[in-house]
Amino acid sequence: MSDHKRFVIFLCNGNTIRSQMAEGLLNHMGGDRFTAVSAGVEPGEKVHPMAIAVLAEEGIDISHHKPKAIGTYLGKEAILHMITVCDKAQQTCPRIWPGLSEGNRHHWMLDNPSATEGSEEEKLAAFRRVRDDLKGKIQAWLKEV
């Protein structure tokens, strides 16, 4: 197996929850083959504490992650796969990285857990659902690539 890892970028609107969780999960689950990064169309101020908490439950530390703009990676990394995890990113970013084939562009629509109303436990449950959905999608994707 080659020592060269393939770069994957996860894109969402704010880069505070879904794309950050996806980056942490892929680096944990497929870090021997891939280097995952993430960015946002309109990056927020900080990674959501509940995203950090639900990945910590899996032994994954993203507490040091910071939201980043898409421009952070344009022309800097050899991005081989682009995965959008919200509709805004899918609509805004369809032709970024023009050399990327359609087969290497994916859209995984995930609910925004921060929109969940209710108790702290109900909100945390929404973040866990997104985490678990991402884990399933990443596991399936790793079998395909």
N, CA and C of each residue as an Amber inpcrd file, in Angstrom:
protein
   435
   0.8440000  -1.1840000   0.0000000   0.0000000   0.0000000   0.0000000
   0.8830000   1.2380000   0.0000000   0.5010000   2.2340000  -0.7220000
   1.2580000   3.4720000  -0.8330000   1.1980000   4.2630000   0.4690000
   2.2820000   5.0010000   0.7470000   2.3000000   5.8800000   1.9060000
   1.5430000   7.1750000   1.6290000   1.1630000   7.3920000   0.3770000
   0.4900000   8.6230000  -0.0150000  -0.9900000   8.5430000   0.3440000
  -1.4200000   9.4370000   1.2200000  -2.8290000   9.4820000   1.5960000
  -3.5790000  10.4160000   0.6590000  -4.8320000  10.0950000   0.4280000
  -5.6860000  10.9240000  -0.4220000  -6.4180000  11.9550000   0.4420000
  -6.4760000  13.1900000  -0.0630000  -7.1640000  14.2600000   0.6510000
  -8.6540000  14.2410000   0.3470000  -9.4500000  14.3920000   1.4040000
 -10.9040000  14.4840000   1.3120000 -11.3110000  15.7680000   2.0170000
 -12.1840000  16.5500000   1.3910000 -12.7030000  17.7380000   2.0570000
 -14.1990000  17.5860000   2.2740000 -14.6210000  17.8710000   3.5010000
 -16.0330000  17.9030000   3.8550000 -16.4520000  19.3670000   3.9230000
 -17.5470000  19.7010000   3.2550000 -18.0130000  21.0840000   3.1970000
 -19.4280000  21.2090000   3.7420000 -19.6430000  22.2350000   4.5450000
 -20.9910000  22.5900000   4.9800000 -21.0530000  24.1030000   5.1140000
 -22.1490000  24.5980000   5.6060000 -22.3200000  26.0450000   5.6580000
 -21.3540000  26.6950000   6.6510000 -21.4290000  26.3340000   7.9230000
 -20.6550000  27.0280000   8.9470000 -19.3750000  26.3590000   9.3900000
 -19.1690000  25.0980000   9.0250000 -17.9930000  24.3390000   9.4560000
 -17.8740000  24.3240000  10.9800000 -19.0370000  24.1960000  11.6370000
 -19.0310000  24.1630000  13.0980000 -19.5590000  22.8510000  13.6740000
 -20.2440000  22.0490000  12.8390000 -20.8300000  20.8080000  13.3580000
 -20.5800000  19.6370000  12.4080000 -21.4010000  19.5360000  11.3610000
 -21.4170000  18.3310000  10.5260000 -20.0930000  18.0690000   9.8270000
 -19.5380000  19.0570000   9.1640000 -18.2720000  18.8300000   8.4500000
 -17.1260000  18.5930000   9.4250000 -17.1700000  19.2340000  10.5880000
 -16.1330000  18.9990000  11.6010000 -16.2190000  17.5680000  12.1380000
 -17.4460000  17.1060000  12.3850000 -17.6220000  15.7360000  12.8550000
 -17.1540000  14.7430000  11.7920000 -17.4920000  15.0160000  10.5340000
 -17.0810000  14.1290000   9.4430000 -15.5600000  14.0760000   9.3270000
 -14.9100000  15.2310000   9.4340000 -13.4420000  15.2670000   9.3840000
 -12.8420000  14.4000000  10.4890000 -13.3200000  14.5830000  11.7140000
 -12.8010000  13.7980000  12.8300000 -13.0480000  12.3130000  12.6650000
 -14.2540000  11.9610000  12.2240000 -14.5900000  10.5480000  12.0450000
 -13.7560000   9.8930000  10.9500000 -13.6280000  10.5470000   9.7910000
 -12.8490000   9.9250000   8.7140000 -11.3800000   9.8100000   9.0890000
 -10.8200000  10.8090000   9.7350000  -9.4200000  10.6990000  10.1500000
  -9.2310000   9.5630000  11.1480000 -10.2580000   9.2950000  11.9540000
 -10.2010000   8.1930000  12.9140000 -10.4220000   6.8390000  12.2320000
 -11.4120000   6.7670000  11.3560000 -11.8060000   5.4990000  10.7460000
 -10.9800000   5.1280000   9.5190000 -10.4970000   6.1120000   8.7870000
  -9.7870000   5.8380000   7.5370000  -8.4720000   6.5720000   7.4230000
  -7.9220000   6.9610000   8.5640000  -6.7050000   7.7620000   8.5790000
  -5.4840000   7.0900000   7.9970000  -5.5410000   5.7700000   7.8320000
  -4.4140000   5.0850000   7.1930000  -4.4270000   5.3070000   5.6810000
  -5.5790000   5.6760000   5.1220000  -5.7140000   5.8670000   3.6690000
  -6.0180000   7.3030000   3.2580000  -6.6140000   8.0690000   4.1680000
  -7.1000000   9.4020000   3.8280000  -6.6650000  10.4320000   4.8580000
  -6.5460000  11.6580000   4.4000000  -6.4320000  12.8130000   5.2810000
  -7.6680000  13.6530000   5.0290000  -8.4910000  13.7930000   6.0560000
  -9.7180000  14.5750000   5.9280000  -9.4940000  15.9790000   6.4620000
 -10.0850000  16.9420000   5.7600000 -10.1310000  18.3300000   6.1980000
 -11.5720000  18.7900000   6.0250000 -11.8840000  19.9620000   6.5580000
 -13.2440000  20.4770000   6.4050000 -13.2080000  21.9900000   6.3040000
 -14.2750000  22.5300000   5.7240000 -14.3790000  23.9780000   5.5680000
 -15.8460000  24.3490000   5.4170000 -16.1040000  25.6570000   5.5120000
 -17.4680000  26.1400000   5.4150000 -17.6350000  27.2680000   4.4230000
 -18.8510000  27.3690000   3.9020000 -19.2090000  28.4520000   2.9920000
 -19.1420000  29.7780000   3.7520000 -19.7070000  29.7970000   4.9460000
 -19.6940000  30.9620000   5.8360000 -19.2690000  30.4740000   7.2150000
 -17.9520000  30.3070000   7.4470000 -17.4810000  29.6890000   8.6880000
 -17.9440000  30.4370000   9.9400000 -18.3240000  29.6480000  10.9320000
 -18.7290000  30.2070000  12.2150000 -17.5250000  30.5620000  13.0700000
 -17.8010000  30.8710000  14.3190000 -16.7530000  31.3070000  15.2470000
 -16.0000000  30.1430000  15.8790000 -16.7380000  29.0710000  16.2340000
 -16.1040000  27.9430000  16.9250000 -16.8940000  26.6680000  16.6560000
 -16.2300000  25.5510000  16.8700000 -16.8920000  24.2560000  16.7310000
 -17.8980000  24.1200000  17.8810000 -19.0750000  23.6300000  17.5510000
 -20.1450000  23.4980000  18.5450000 -19.7030000  22.5420000  19.6550000
 -19.8870000  22.9230000  20.9280000 -19.4570000  22.0590000  22.0370000
 -20.0980000  20.6720000  22.0350000 -21.3330000  20.5570000  21.5430000
 -21.9680000  19.2360000  21.5120000 -21.3620000  18.3480000  20.4300000
 -20.8750000  18.9340000  19.3540000 -20.1650000  18.1460000  18.3380000
 -18.8810000  17.5920000  18.9450000 -18.1870000  18.4250000  19.6950000
 -16.9640000  17.9880000  20.3760000 -17.3000000  16.8690000  21.3580000
 -18.3860000  17.0420000  22.1190000 -18.7650000  16.0710000  23.1490000
 -19.1300000  14.7100000  22.5680000 -19.9370000  14.6880000  21.4920000
 -20.3720000  13.3840000  20.9780000 -19.2380000  12.6420000  20.2730000
 -18.2620000  13.3470000  19.7400000 -17.1000000  12.6440000  19.1850000
 -16.1870000  12.1760000  20.3020000 -16.1050000  12.9280000  21.3940000
 -15.3090000  12.4880000  22.5470000 -15.8520000  11.1660000  23.0920000
 -17.1710000  10.9650000  23.0090000 -17.7640000   9.6910000  23.4310000
 -17.2120000   8.5200000  22.6230000 -16.7320000   8.7970000  21.4110000
 -16.1600000   7.7730000  20.5280000 -14.6330000   7.7330000  20.6270000
 -14.0690000   8.5290000  21.5330000 -12.6140000   8.5770000  21.6780000
 -11.9300000   9.4480000  20.6380000 -12.6690000  10.3690000  20.0300000
 -12.1290000  11.2420000  18.9840000 -12.1200000  12.6750000  19.5060000
 -10.9490000  13.2930000  19.5020000 -10.7940000  14.6500000  20.0310000
 -10.7630000  15.6720000  18.8970000 -11.8220000  16.4740000  18.8060000
 -11.8230000  17.5770000  17.8360000 -11.8580000  18.9210000  18.5670000
 -11.5100000  18.9220000  19.8370000 -11.5870000  20.1520000  20.6270000
 -10.6340000  21.2310000  20.1220000  -9.6120000  20.8440000  19.4000000
  -8.6380000  21.8030000  18.8600000  -9.0320000  22.3160000  17.4710000
 -10.0900000  21.7670000  16.8850000 -10.5170000  22.1850000  15.5440000
 -11.0690000  23.6040000  15.5680000 -10.8780000  24.3040000  14.4650000
 -11.4100000  25.6570000  14.2680000 -12.1490000  25.6970000  12.9300000
 -13.2640000  26.4240000  12.8470000 -13.9380000  26.5900000  11.5520000
 -13.0180000  27.2970000  10.5510000 -13.0750000  26.8290000   9.3060000
 -12.2120000  27.3690000   8.2520000 -13.0530000  27.6800000   7.0160000
 -12.5940000  28.6660000   6.2660000 -13.2470000  29.0170000   5.0030000
 -12.7560000  28.0830000   3.9040000 -13.5740000  27.9150000   2.8780000
 -13.2090000  27.0650000   1.7470000 -11.8920000  27.5140000   1.1270000
 -11.6740000  28.8230000   1.0690000 -10.4460000  29.3600000   0.4820000
  -9.1810000  28.8850000   1.1560000  -9.2930000  28.3860000   2.3820000
  -8.1400000  27.8480000   3.1000000  -7.4630000  26.7420000   2.3000000
  -8.2430000  25.9840000   1.5460000  -7.7200000  24.8130000   0.8360000
  -7.6260000  24.9720000  -0.6710000  -8.2150000  26.0200000  -1.2190000
  -8.1750000  26.1900000  -2.6730000  -6.7410000  26.3420000  -3.1610000
  -6.3370000  25.4490000  -4.0490000  -5.0030000  25.5040000  -4.6300000
  -3.8870000  25.0530000  -3.7170000  -4.2170000  24.5990000  -2.5130000
  -3.1800000  24.2220000  -1.5600000  -3.0390000  22.7140000  -1.3660000
  -4.1050000  21.9970000  -1.5260000  -4.0810000  20.5500000  -1.3160000
  -4.6080000  19.8510000  -2.5660000  -4.1220000  18.6690000  -2.7890000
  -4.6010000  17.8690000  -3.9150000  -5.8700000  17.1440000  -3.4690000
  -6.9700000  17.8720000  -3.4450000  -8.2490000  17.3060000  -3.0100000
  -8.7120000  16.2850000  -4.0490000  -8.9290000  15.0620000  -3.5990000
  -9.3640000  14.0060000  -4.5080000 -10.8330000  13.6390000  -4.3300000
 -11.4120000  14.0140000  -3.1940000 -12.8230000  13.7330000  -2.9300000
 -13.4210000  14.9450000  -2.2270000 -14.6100000  15.3490000  -2.6510000
 -15.3280000  16.4490000  -2.0200000 -16.6910000  15.9270000  -1.6020000
 -17.0070000  16.0920000  -0.3210000 -18.2820000  15.6180000   0.2040000
 -18.9840000  16.7830000   0.8920000 -20.1420000  17.1720000   0.3600000
 -20.9380000  18.2120000   0.9970000 -21.9210000  17.5430000   1.9520000
 -22.1530000  18.1960000   3.1010000 -23.0160000  17.5950000   4.1180000
 -24.2010000  18.4900000   4.4810000 -24.4370000  19.5070000   3.6510000
 -25.6510000  20.3200000   3.7940000 -26.0160000  20.8610000   2.4180000
 -27.2770000  21.2020000   2.2540000 -27.7510000  21.6550000   0.9410000
 -27.0960000  22.9540000   0.4960000 -26.8380000  23.8840000   1.4300000
 -26.2330000  25.1570000   1.0340000 -24.8560000  24.9250000   0.4260000
 -24.0650000  24.0550000   1.0370000 -22.7370000  23.7610000   0.4810000
 -22.8640000  23.0840000  -0.8730000 -23.8380000  22.1870000  -1.0190000
 -24.0150000  21.5100000  -2.3020000 -24.3610000  22.5160000  -3.3970000
 -25.1810000  23.4930000  -3.0750000 -25.5860000  24.4870000  -4.0630000
 -24.4690000  25.4830000  -4.3580000 -23.6780000  25.8200000  -3.3470000
 -22.6480000  26.8470000  -3.4810000 -21.3520000  26.3080000  -4.0640000
 -21.0440000  25.0590000  -3.8110000 -19.7140000  24.5200000  -4.1110000
 -19.6630000  23.4740000  -5.2200000 -20.5840000  23.4570000  -6.1730000
 -20.5810000  22.3360000  -7.1170000 -19.3660000  22.2830000  -8.0360000
 -18.7490000  23.3980000  -8.3130000 -17.6470000  23.3850000  -9.2800000
 -16.3050000  23.7930000  -8.6810000 -16.2220000  23.7930000  -7.3740000
 -14.9190000  24.0300000  -6.7490000 -14.0610000  22.8000000  -7.0280000
 -12.8080000  22.9950000  -7.1990000 -11.8830000  21.9450000  -7.6060000
 -12.3400000  21.3820000  -8.9490000 -12.1930000  22.1730000 -10.0090000
 -12.7260000  21.8080000 -11.3280000 -12.1740000  20.5090000 -11.8930000
 -11.0090000  20.0730000 -11.4840000 -10.4630000  18.8250000 -12.0070000
 -11.0400000  17.5920000 -11.3450000 -11.8750000  17.7810000 -10.3610000
 -12.4510000  16.6710000  -9.6100000 -13.5790000  16.0320000 -10.4140000
 -13.4890000  14.7390000 -10.6400000 -14.5160000  14.0570000 -11.4300000
 -15.8290000  13.9800000 -10.6590000 -16.9150000  13.8430000 -11.3880000
 -18.2340000  13.7450000 -10.7590000 -18.2950000  12.5690000  -9.7820000
 -17.5870000  11.4960000 -10.0970000 -17.5820000  10.3300000  -9.2190000
 -16.9000000  10.5760000  -7.8880000 -16.1470000  11.6630000  -7.7960000
 -15.4530000  11.9950000  -6.5530000 -16.1180000  13.1470000  -5.8100000
 -17.3170000  13.5140000  -6.2780000 -18.1200000  14.5400000  -5.6050000
 -19.3520000  13.8370000  -5.0310000 -19.5730000  14.0310000  -3.7580000
 -20.6940000  13.3550000  -3.1010000 -21.4750000  14.3550000  -2.2620000
 -22.7530000  14.0690000  -2.0790000 -23.5850000  14.8920000  -1.2020000
 -24.2690000  13.9780000  -0.2050000 -24.0040000  14.2140000   1.0560000
 -24.6480000  13.4820000   2.1390000 -25.4800000  14.4880000   2.9280000
 -26.7550000  14.5800000   2.6720000 -27.5920000  15.5270000   3.4030000
 -27.7890000  15.0320000   4.8230000 -27.4240000  15.8650000   5.7580000
 -27.5580000  15.5430000   7.1750000 -28.3560000  16.6460000   7.8590000
 -29.1970000  16.2640000   8.7940000 -29.9380000  17.2590000   9.5670000
 -28.9650000  18.1420000  10.3410000 -29.3750000  19.3690000  10.5880000
 -28.5780000  20.2730000  11.4100000 -29.0190000  20.0770000  12.8590000
 -28.2060000  19.4170000  13.6820000 -28.6480000  19.1150000  15.0440000
 -28.8100000  20.3570000  15.9130000 -28.1740000  21.4530000  15.5540000
 -28.3080000  22.6670000  16.3690000 -29.6990000  23.2860000  16.2350000
 -30.4740000  22.8460000  15.2480000 -31.8410000  23.3460000  15.0750000
 -32.8350000  22.6210000  15.9850000 -32.3770000  21.5880000  16.6790000
 -33.2400000  20.8030000  17.5580000 -33.6390000  21.6240000  18.7790000
 -34.9250000  21.5970000  19.0860000 -35.4160000  22.2660000  20.2880000
 -35.6950000  21.2190000  21.3480000 -35.6910000  21.6550000  22.5980000
 -35.9720000  20.7430000  23.6920000 -34.9050000  20.8250000  24.7610000
 -34.8670000  19.7830000  25.5710000 -33.9140000  19.7330000  26.6820000
 -32.4920000  19.5130000  26.1560000 -31.5300000  19.7030000  27.0370000
 -30.1320000  19.4490000  26.6610000 -29.9560000  18.0010000  26.2080000
 -30.6310000  17.0700000  26.8700000 -30.5200000  15.6560000  26.4970000
 -31.1130000  15.4070000  25.1150000 -32.2120000  16.0650000  24.7880000
 -32.8060000  15.9240000  23.4550000 -31.8800000  16.5040000  22.3840000
 -31.2590000  17.6260000  22.6970000 -30.3070000  18.2260000  21.7580000
 -29.0980000  17.3160000  21.5700000 -28.5900000  16.7760000  22.6740000
 -27.4450000  15.8670000  22.5950000 -27.8020000  14.6290000  21.7770000
 -29.0210000  14.1400000  21.9330000 -29.4740000  12.9770000  21.1550000
 -29.4620000  13.2930000  19.6610000 -29.8270000  14.5180000  19.2820000
 -29.8000000  14.9130000  17.8680000 -28.3660000  14.9100000  17.3390000
 -27.4260000  15.3700000  18.1310000 -26.0180000  15.3570000  17.7260000
 -25.5150000  13.9190000  17.5960000 -25.9460000  13.0490000  18.4980000
 -25.5460000  11.6360000  18.4050000 -26.1090000  10.9890000  17.1420000
 -27.3400000  11.3330000  16.7750000 -27.9330000  10.7720000  15.5510000
 -27.1170000  11.1850000  14.3220000 -26.7150000  12.4420000  14.2680000
 -25.9050000  12.9040000  13.1370000 -24.5540000  12.2000000  13.1450000
 -23.9450000  12.0810000  14.3120000 -22.6680000  11.3570000  14.4170000
 -22.8130000   9.9330000  13.9060000 -23.8500000   9.2470000  14.3510000
 -24.0380000   7.8520000  13.9600000 -24.3700000   7.7230000  12.4750000
 -25.1320000   8.6680000  11.9470000 -25.4270000   8.6900000  10.5130000
 -24.1270000   8.8690000   9.7300000 -23.2990000   9.7960000  10.1700000
 -22.0050000  10.0040000   9.5110000 -21.1330000   8.7570000   9.5740000
 -21.0950000   8.1090000  10.7290000 -20.2990000   6.8770000  10.8570000
 -20.7390000   5.8420000   9.8360000 -22.0430000   5.6640000   9.6950000
 -22.5580000   4.6980000   8.7240000 -22.2030000   5.0700000   7.2970000
 -22.3420000   6.3410000   6.9660000 -22.0110000   6.8000000   5.6120000
 -20.5190000   6.6410000   5.3320000 -19.6930000   6.9630000   6.3060000
 -18.2410000   6.8370000   6.1160000 -17.8470000   5.3730000   5.9840000
 -18.4240000   4.5020000   6.8180000 -18.1190000   3.0700000   6.7070000
 -18.4690000   2.5470000   5.3200000 -19.6410000   2.9010000   4.8210000
 -20.0590000   2.4490000   3.4860000 -19.1460000   3.0340000   2.4130000
 -18.8120000   4.3090000   2.5280000 -17.9570000   4.9760000   1.5380000
 -16.5550000   4.3610000   1.5210000 -16.0240000   4.0340000   2.6940000
 -14.6860000   3.4300000   2.7580000 -14.6420000   2.0750000   2.0480000
 -15.7520000   1.3620000   2.0210000 -15.8020000   0.0790000   1.3140000
 -15.8090000   0.2710000  -0.2000000 -16.2880000   1.4470000  -0.6570000
 -16.4000000   1.7210000  -2.0930000 -15.1130000   2.2580000  -2.7070000
 -14.3150000   2.9660000  -1.9290000 -13.1420000   3.6570000  -2.5010000
 -11.8520000   2.9050000  -2.2480000
